[in-house]
Amino acid sequence: MHMNKTVTLLIPCYNEEESLPLLYDTLVPIMDDARYDWELLFINDGSTDHTLSAIQALREKDPRISYIDLSRNFGKERAMLAGFDYAQGDCVVILDADLQDPPSLVPEMLRYWEEGYEDVYAKRRSRGKEGWLRKKLSLAYYSLLQKTTRVEILQNVGDFRLLDRKCIEALKQIRENERYTKGMFCWIGFKKKEILFDRGDRVVGKSSFNFASLFNLGIDGITSFTTAPLRMSTILGFIISLGAFLMMMFFLLKRLIFGDPVQGFSALIVVILFLGGIQLLSLGIIGEYIGRIFNETKNRPVYLVNTYQGREKN
Ligand code: UDP
Ligand code: MG
């Protein structure tokens, strides 16, 4: 049917030895039904368990499997870029190894791709088992990001999507070290199509994103897509200076007209501490951006590959 087109399934893996056989067993029947030529590209992101040998075992019995073994753990964002660089398909579908992104959606994505959509992304209708606080915080975070960035960053949309070769070529050009891929998908543009799904829970193992790593990813999202915090500290500085100036005039006049001596040691301390706090905060914000400039100017490779085993043509 569409035998001439190749689909790459890109799967970043970090300590996923248990999920891989399950994932393979679910994916293969679906992909064989879809009747495309396909490649399963695993990226072993410096796993500390037997993920690599699990991948190699799968490759032994199925030549449509290829893999990249990174030299250490680089994080999912960078692992995905490695995948974009090595993917051979006419389109790429990014999937989590833990089956939280249901492979059963892939045929629907492929249908939209055939219709001419270049970026078919899956939006979560529900978020599976997650804490109340995590849900609330994520909601607040996205509305903040939305208000301050010029590109639209979609809420409840993860990395689970189908990307046309055009999008992959575009993403390959974005070689930032501190990556916020979710924002990049929106930034590149192209013809997008949304489909809805219910995100399940991890089949085995546990999530490798804890609160701190999500917080860091969140900061990366803000600093790589908006300079609004810098603007904010400028505005804040302006308002406070204006207030201080008015206050100064007020006390000066009071002194000149009524001869009242200035009083209030505690008020003074409060003002000093408040200003000190604001100054540190602004410095911190500037520091975040300078840190990023520092990291980007070093111009290091985004990831390093230990071995790459390509698909054997069949
Ligand atoms: N992952 C990765 N490198 C990392 C952390 C995670 O490649 O440093 C992969 C992981 O194997 C999985 C996907 O990214 O396929 C999503 O990770 P996880 O399920 O831990 O995150 P969550 O679903 O909780 O967001
Ligand atoms: Mg997961």
CSV table of C-alpha atoms and ligand atoms in Angstrom, one decimal:
chain,number,residue,atom,x,y,z
A,1,MET,CA,0.0,0.0,0.0
A,2,HIS,CA,2.3,2.8,1.2
A,3,MET,CA,5.3,0.5,1.2
A,4,ASN,CA,7.6,3.1,-0.3
A,5,LYS,CA,7.4,5.4,2.8
A,6,THR,CA,9.3,4.7,5.9
A,7,VAL,CA,8.2,5.6,9.4
A,8,THR,CA,10.7,6.0,12.2
A,9,LEU,CA,9.5,5.3,15.7
A,10,LEU,CA,11.8,7.2,18.0
A,11,ILE,CA,12.0,5.9,21.5
A,12,PRO,CA,14.2,7.6,24.2
A,13,CYS,CA,15.0,5.1,26.9
A,14,TYR,CA,16.5,5.6,30.3
A,15,ASN,CA,16.4,2.5,32.5
A,16,GLU,CA,13.6,0.9,30.6
A,17,GLU,CA,14.7,-2.8,30.5
A,18,GLU,CA,11.4,-4.0,31.8
A,19,SER,CA,9.2,-1.9,29.5
A,20,LEU,CA,11.0,-2.6,26.2
A,21,PRO,CA,9.7,-6.2,25.5
A,22,LEU,CA,6.2,-5.0,26.3
A,23,LEU,CA,6.6,-2.0,24.1
A,24,TYR,CA,7.9,-4.1,21.2
A,25,ASP,CA,5.1,-6.6,21.5
A,26,THR,CA,2.5,-3.9,21.4
A,27,LEU,CA,4.1,-1.9,18.6
A,28,VAL,CA,4.9,-4.6,16.1
A,29,PRO,CA,1.4,-5.8,15.3
A,30,ILE,CA,0.2,-2.2,15.0
A,31,MET,CA,3.0,-1.2,12.6
A,32,ASP,CA,2.6,-4.3,10.5
A,33,ASP,CA,-1.1,-3.5,10.1
A,34,ALA,CA,-0.3,0.0,9.1
A,35,ARG,CA,1.7,-1.5,6.1
A,36,TYR,CA,4.5,1.0,6.0
A,37,ASP,CA,8.1,0.3,5.9
A,38,TRP,CA,9.3,1.1,9.4
A,39,GLU,CA,12.2,1.5,11.7
A,40,LEU,CA,12.3,1.3,15.5
A,41,LEU,CA,15.0,3.7,16.7
A,42,PHE,CA,15.9,3.3,20.3
A,43,ILE,CA,18.1,5.9,22.0
A,44,ASN,CA,19.8,4.5,25.1
A,45,ASP,CA,20.3,7.5,27.2
A,46,GLY,CA,23.0,6.2,29.5
A,47,SER,CA,20.9,3.7,31.3
A,48,THR,CA,22.3,2.1,34.4
A,49,ASP,CA,20.3,-1.1,34.0
A,50,HIS,CA,20.3,-3.6,31.2
A,51,THR,CA,18.4,-1.5,28.7
A,52,LEU,CA,21.2,-1.7,26.1
A,53,SER,CA,21.3,-5.5,26.1
A,54,ALA,CA,17.5,-5.6,26.0
A,55,ILE,CA,17.6,-3.4,22.9
A,56,GLN,CA,20.4,-5.6,21.4
A,57,ALA,CA,18.4,-8.7,22.1
A,58,LEU,CA,15.4,-7.3,20.2
A,59,ARG,CA,17.7,-6.3,17.3
A,60,GLU,CA,19.0,-9.8,17.1
A,61,LYS,CA,15.5,-11.1,16.2
A,62,ASP,CA,14.2,-8.1,14.3
A,63,PRO,CA,16.4,-6.2,11.8
A,64,ARG,CA,14.0,-3.3,11.6
A,65,ILE,CA,15.4,-2.2,15.0
A,66,SER,CA,18.2,0.4,15.2
A,67,TYR,CA,19.7,2.1,18.2
A,68,ILE,CA,21.9,4.8,19.3
A,69,ASP,CA,23.9,4.3,22.5
A,70,LEU,CA,24.8,7.7,24.0
A,71,SER,CA,28.0,8.0,26.0
A,72,ARG,CA,26.2,8.9,29.2
A,73,ASN,CA,22.8,10.2,30.4
A,74,PHE,CA,22.1,13.4,28.5
A,75,GLY,CA,18.4,13.7,29.4
A,76,LYS,CA,15.3,13.1,27.2
A,77,GLU,CA,15.5,16.5,25.4
A,78,ARG,CA,19.0,15.8,24.1
A,79,ALA,CA,18.3,12.1,23.5
A,80,MET,CA,15.4,13.2,21.2
A,81,LEU,CA,17.8,15.4,19.1
A,82,ALA,CA,20.1,12.4,18.7
A,83,GLY,CA,17.1,10.6,17.4
A,84,PHE,CA,16.2,13.3,14.9
A,85,ASP,CA,19.8,13.3,13.6
A,86,TYR,CA,19.8,9.5,13.0
A,87,ALA,CA,16.2,8.9,12.0
A,88,GLN,CA,15.9,7.6,8.4
A,89,GLY,CA,12.1,7.8,8.0
A,90,ASP,CA,9.9,10.1,6.0
A,91,CYS,CA,8.2,10.8,9.2
A,92,VAL,CA,9.1,10.3,12.9
A,93,VAL,CA,6.8,9.3,15.7
A,94,ILE,CA,8.1,10.1,19.2
A,95,LEU,CA,7.0,7.6,21.8
A,96,ASP,CA,7.8,7.1,25.5
A,97,ALA,CA,9.2,3.7,26.3
A,98,ASP,CA,6.9,3.1,29.2
A,99,LEU,CA,3.7,2.8,27.1
A,100,GLN,CA,2.2,5.9,28.5
A,101,ASP,CA,1.8,7.1,25.0
A,102,PRO,CA,-0.6,4.5,23.5
A,103,PRO,CA,0.9,3.1,20.3
A,104,SER,CA,-2.7,2.4,19.2
A,105,LEU,CA,-2.9,6.1,18.3
A,106,VAL,CA,-0.1,5.8,15.7
A,107,PRO,CA,-2.3,4.6,12.8
A,108,GLU,CA,-4.6,7.6,13.3
A,109,MET,CA,-1.5,9.9,13.3
A,110,LEU,CA,-0.4,8.3,10.0
A,111,ARG,CA,-3.8,8.9,8.5
A,112,TYR,CA,-3.6,12.6,9.2
A,113,TRP,CA,0.0,12.6,7.8
A,114,GLU,CA,-1.3,11.1,4.6
A,115,GLU,CA,-3.9,13.9,4.5
A,116,GLY,CA,-1.0,16.4,4.5
A,117,TYR,CA,-0.5,17.4,8.1
A,118,GLU,CA,3.1,17.8,9.0
A,119,ASP,CA,2.9,17.7,12.8
A,120,VAL,CA,0.2,15.5,14.4
A,121,TYR,CA,0.4,15.9,18.1
A,122,ALA,CA,-1.5,14.1,20.8
A,123,LYS,CA,-3.2,16.2,23.5
A,124,ARG,CA,-4.0,14.6,26.9
A,125,ARG,CA,-7.6,14.6,27.7
A,126,SER,CA,-6.7,13.4,31.2
A,127,ARG,CA,-3.3,13.2,32.9
A,128,GLY,CA,-3.4,9.7,34.5
A,129,LYS,CA,-2.2,9.2,38.0
A,130,GLU,CA,-0.6,12.5,39.1
A,131,GLY,CA,-0.6,14.5,42.3
A,132,TRP,CA,-3.1,17.3,42.8
A,133,LEU,CA,-0.2,19.8,43.3
A,134,ARG,CA,1.6,18.7,40.2
A,135,LYS,CA,-1.5,19.2,38.1
A,136,LYS,CA,-2.2,22.7,39.6
A,137,LEU,CA,1.4,23.8,39.2
A,138,SER,CA,1.6,22.6,35.7
A,139,LEU,CA,-1.6,24.6,34.9
A,140,ALA,CA,-0.2,27.7,36.5
A,141,TYR,CA,3.1,27.3,34.7
A,142,TYR,CA,1.6,27.0,31.3
A,143,SER,CA,-0.6,30.0,31.7
A,144,LEU,CA,2.5,32.0,32.8
A,145,LEU,CA,4.5,30.8,29.8
A,146,GLN,CA,1.6,31.5,27.5
A,147,LYS,CA,1.2,35.1,28.6
A,148,THR,CA,4.9,35.9,28.2
A,149,THR,CA,6.0,34.1,25.0
A,150,ARG,CA,5.3,35.1,21.5
A,151,VAL,CA,5.1,31.5,20.2
A,152,GLU,CA,2.2,29.5,21.5
A,153,ILE,CA,3.2,26.7,23.8
A,154,LEU,CA,0.5,24.1,24.0
A,155,GLN,CA,-0.8,22.9,27.3
A,156,ASN,CA,-1.2,19.2,28.0
A,157,VAL,CA,0.7,18.3,24.9
A,158,GLY,CA,3.9,16.2,25.5
A,159,ASP,CA,6.4,14.9,23.1
A,160,PHE,CA,4.1,12.2,21.7
A,161,ARG,CA,3.6,13.2,18.1
A,162,LEU,CA,4.2,12.5,14.4
A,163,LEU,CA,6.6,14.8,12.6
A,164,ASP,CA,7.1,15.0,8.9
A,165,ARG,CA,10.6,15.0,7.5
A,166,LYS,CA,10.3,18.8,7.0
A,167,CYS,CA,9.8,19.3,10.7
A,168,ILE,CA,12.7,16.9,11.5
A,169,GLU,CA,15.0,18.9,9.2
A,170,ALA,CA,13.9,22.1,11.0
A,171,LEU,CA,14.4,20.6,14.5
A,172,LYS,CA,17.9,19.4,13.5
A,173,GLN,CA,19.0,23.0,13.0
A,174,ILE,CA,18.1,24.0,16.5
A,175,ARG,CA,21.3,22.9,18.3
A,176,GLU,CA,20.7,24.7,21.6
A,177,ASN,CA,22.3,22.9,24.6
A,178,GLU,CA,19.6,23.7,27.1
A,179,ARG,CA,16.7,22.4,25.2
A,180,TYR,CA,13.0,22.9,25.7
A,181,THR,CA,11.8,20.7,22.8
A,182,LYS,CA,8.1,21.2,23.6
A,183,GLY,CA,8.5,24.9,22.8
A,184,MET,CA,10.5,24.1,19.6
A,185,PHE,CA,7.7,22.1,18.2
A,186,CYS,CA,5.5,25.2,18.3
A,187,TRP,CA,8.3,27.5,17.2
A,188,ILE,CA,9.0,25.6,13.9
A,189,GLY,CA,5.4,26.0,12.7
A,190,PHE,CA,4.2,23.8,9.8
A,191,LYS,CA,0.8,22.4,9.4
A,192,LYS,CA,-0.4,21.0,12.7
A,193,LYS,CA,-3.2,18.7,13.7
A,194,GLU,CA,-4.4,17.9,17.2
A,195,ILE,CA,-5.8,14.6,18.3
A,196,LEU,CA,-7.0,13.7,21.8
A,197,PHE,CA,-6.0,10.8,24.0
A,198,ASP,CA,-6.2,9.6,27.6
A,199,ARG,CA,-2.7,9.2,29.0
A,200,GLY,CA,-2.4,6.0,30.9
A,201,ASP,CA,0.0,5.2,33.7
A,202,ARG,CA,3.5,3.7,33.4
A,203,VAL,CA,3.3,-0.1,32.8
A,204,VAL,CA,6.5,-0.8,34.8
A,205,GLY,CA,9.2,1.1,36.6
A,206,LYS,CA,8.9,4.6,37.8
A,207,SER,CA,9.1,8.1,36.3
A,208,SER,CA,12.6,9.6,36.1
A,209,PHE,CA,11.3,13.1,36.4
A,210,ASN,CA,11.0,14.3,39.9
A,211,PHE,CA,10.0,17.7,41.2
A,212,ALA,CA,13.4,19.2,40.9
A,213,SER,CA,14.0,18.1,37.3
A,214,LEU,CA,10.6,19.3,36.3
A,215,PHE,CA,11.3,22.6,38.0
A,216,ASN,CA,14.6,22.9,36.1
A,217,LEU,CA,12.9,22.0,32.8
A,218,GLY,CA,10.3,24.7,33.7
A,219,ILE,CA,13.1,27.3,34.1
A,220,ASP,CA,14.6,26.2,30.8
A,221,GLY,CA,11.3,26.7,29.2
A,222,ILE,CA,11.0,30.2,30.4
A,223,THR,CA,14.5,31.3,29.8
A,224,SER,CA,14.7,29.8,26.3
A,225,PHE,CA,11.5,31.3,25.0
A,226,THR,CA,11.0,34.6,26.7
A,227,THR,CA,12.9,37.5,28.2
A,228,ALA,CA,9.8,38.7,30.0
A,229,PRO,CA,11.4,38.2,33.5
A,230,LEU,CA,14.1,40.7,32.6
A,231,ARG,CA,11.5,43.2,31.5
A,232,MET,CA,9.6,42.5,34.7
A,233,SER,CA,12.6,43.4,36.9
A,234,THR,CA,13.1,46.6,34.8
A,235,ILE,CA,9.5,47.6,35.4
A,236,LEU,CA,9.6,46.6,39.1
A,237,GLY,CA,12.8,48.7,39.5
A,238,PHE,CA,11.2,51.6,37.8
A,239,ILE,CA,8.1,51.5,40.0
A,240,ILE,CA,10.1,51.2,43.2
A,241,SER,CA,12.4,54.0,42.3
A,242,LEU,CA,9.4,56.2,41.5
A,243,GLY,CA,7.8,55.3,44.9
A,244,ALA,CA,11.1,56.1,46.7
A,245,PHE,CA,11.4,59.4,44.9
A,246,LEU,CA,7.8,60.5,45.9
A,247,MET,CA,8.4,59.4,49.5
A,248,MET,CA,11.6,61.4,49.6
A,249,MET,CA,9.8,64.5,48.4
A,250,PHE,CA,7.1,63.9,51.0
A,251,PHE,CA,9.6,63.6,53.9
A,252,LEU,CA,11.6,66.6,52.6
A,253,LEU,CA,8.5,68.8,52.5
A,254,LYS,CA,7.3,67.6,55.9
A,255,ARG,CA,10.7,68.5,57.3
A,256,LEU,CA,10.8,71.9,55.7
A,257,ILE,CA,7.2,73.0,56.4
A,258,PHE,CA,6.4,71.3,59.7
A,259,GLY,CA,9.9,70.8,61.0
A,260,ASP,CA,9.1,67.1,61.9
A,261,PRO,CA,12.2,65.0,62.3
A,262,VAL,CA,12.1,61.8,60.3
A,263,GLN,CA,11.2,58.8,62.5
A,264,GLY,CA,10.8,55.0,62.2
A,265,PHE,CA,13.9,52.8,62.4
A,266,SER,CA,11.8,49.6,61.7
A,267,ALA,CA,10.2,51.1,58.6
A,268,LEU,CA,13.7,51.9,57.4
A,269,ILE,CA,14.9,48.3,57.9
A,270,VAL,CA,11.8,46.9,56.1
A,271,VAL,CA,12.4,49.2,53.1
A,272,ILE,CA,16.1,48.3,53.0
A,273,LEU,CA,15.4,44.5,53.2
A,274,PHE,CA,12.7,44.8,50.6
A,275,LEU,CA,14.9,46.6,48.2
A,276,GLY,CA,17.8,44.2,48.9
A,277,GLY,CA,15.5,41.3,48.1
A,278,ILE,CA,14.3,42.8,44.9
A,279,GLN,CA,17.9,43.5,43.9
A,280,LEU,CA,19.0,39.9,44.6
A,281,LEU,CA,16.0,38.6,42.7
A,282,SER,CA,16.8,40.8,39.6
A,283,LEU,CA,20.4,39.7,39.8
A,284,GLY,CA,19.3,36.1,39.9
A,285,ILE,CA,17.2,36.6,36.9
A,286,ILE,CA,20.0,38.3,35.0
A,287,GLY,CA,22.2,35.5,36.1
A,288,GLU,CA,19.9,32.8,34.7
A,289,TYR,CA,20.2,34.4,31.3
A,290,ILE,CA,24.0,35.0,31.5
A,291,GLY,CA,24.4,31.3,32.6
A,292,ARG,CA,22.6,30.3,29.4
A,293,ILE,CA,24.7,32.6,27.3
A,294,PHE,CA,27.7,31.0,28.9
A,295,ASN,CA,26.5,27.5,28.2
A,296,GLU,CA,25.6,28.2,24.6
A,297,THR,CA,28.7,30.1,23.7
A,298,LYS,CA,30.9,27.1,24.7
A,299,ASN,CA,29.2,25.5,21.7
A,300,ARG,CA,29.7,22.0,22.9
A,301,PRO,CA,28.0,19.1,21.0
A,302,VAL,CA,24.6,18.5,22.4
A,303,TYR,CA,25.2,14.8,22.9
A,304,LEU,CA,27.9,12.2,22.3
A,305,VAL,CA,27.3,8.8,20.7
A,306,ASN,CA,29.0,5.7,21.8
A,307,THR,CA,27.7,3.4,19.1
A,308,TYR,CA,25.1,3.6,16.4
A,309,GLN,CA,23.6,0.5,14.8
A,310,GLY,CA,21.5,1.3,11.8
A,311,ARG,CA,18.6,-0.6,10.5
A,312,GLU,CA,19.5,-3.5,8.2
A,313,LYS,CA,17.6,-2.9,5.0
A,314,ASN,CA,15.1,-5.7,4.3
B,1,UDP,N1,14.0,9.4,29.4
B,1,UDP,C1,15.3,9.6,28.8
B,1,UDP,N2,16.3,10.2,29.5
B,1,UDP,C2,16.1,10.7,30.8
B,1,UDP,C3,14.9,10.5,31.4
B,1,UDP,C4,13.9,9.9,30.7
B,1,UDP,O1,15.4,9.2,27.6
B,1,UDP,O2,17.1,11.2,31.3
B,1,UDP,C5,12.9,8.8,28.7
B,1,UDP,C6,12.3,7.6,29.4
B,1,UDP,O3,12.9,6.4,29.2
B,1,UDP,C7,10.9,7.6,28.8
B,1,UDP,C8,10.6,9.1,28.5
B,1,UDP,O4,11.9,9.7,28.5
B,1,UDP,O5,10.8,6.9,27.6
B,1,UDP,C9,9.7,9.7,29.6
B,1,UDP,O6,10.3,9.5,30.8
B,1,UDP,P1,9.4,9.2,32.1
B,1,UDP,O7,8.4,8.1,31.8
B,1,UDP,O8,10.3,8.9,33.2
B,1,UDP,O9,8.7,10.6,32.3
B,1,UDP,P2,7.1,10.9,32.6
B,1,UDP,O10,6.3,10.0,31.7
B,1,UDP,O11,6.9,10.8,34.0
B,1,UDP,O12,7.0,12.4,32.2
B,2,MG,MG,6.4,8.1,31.6
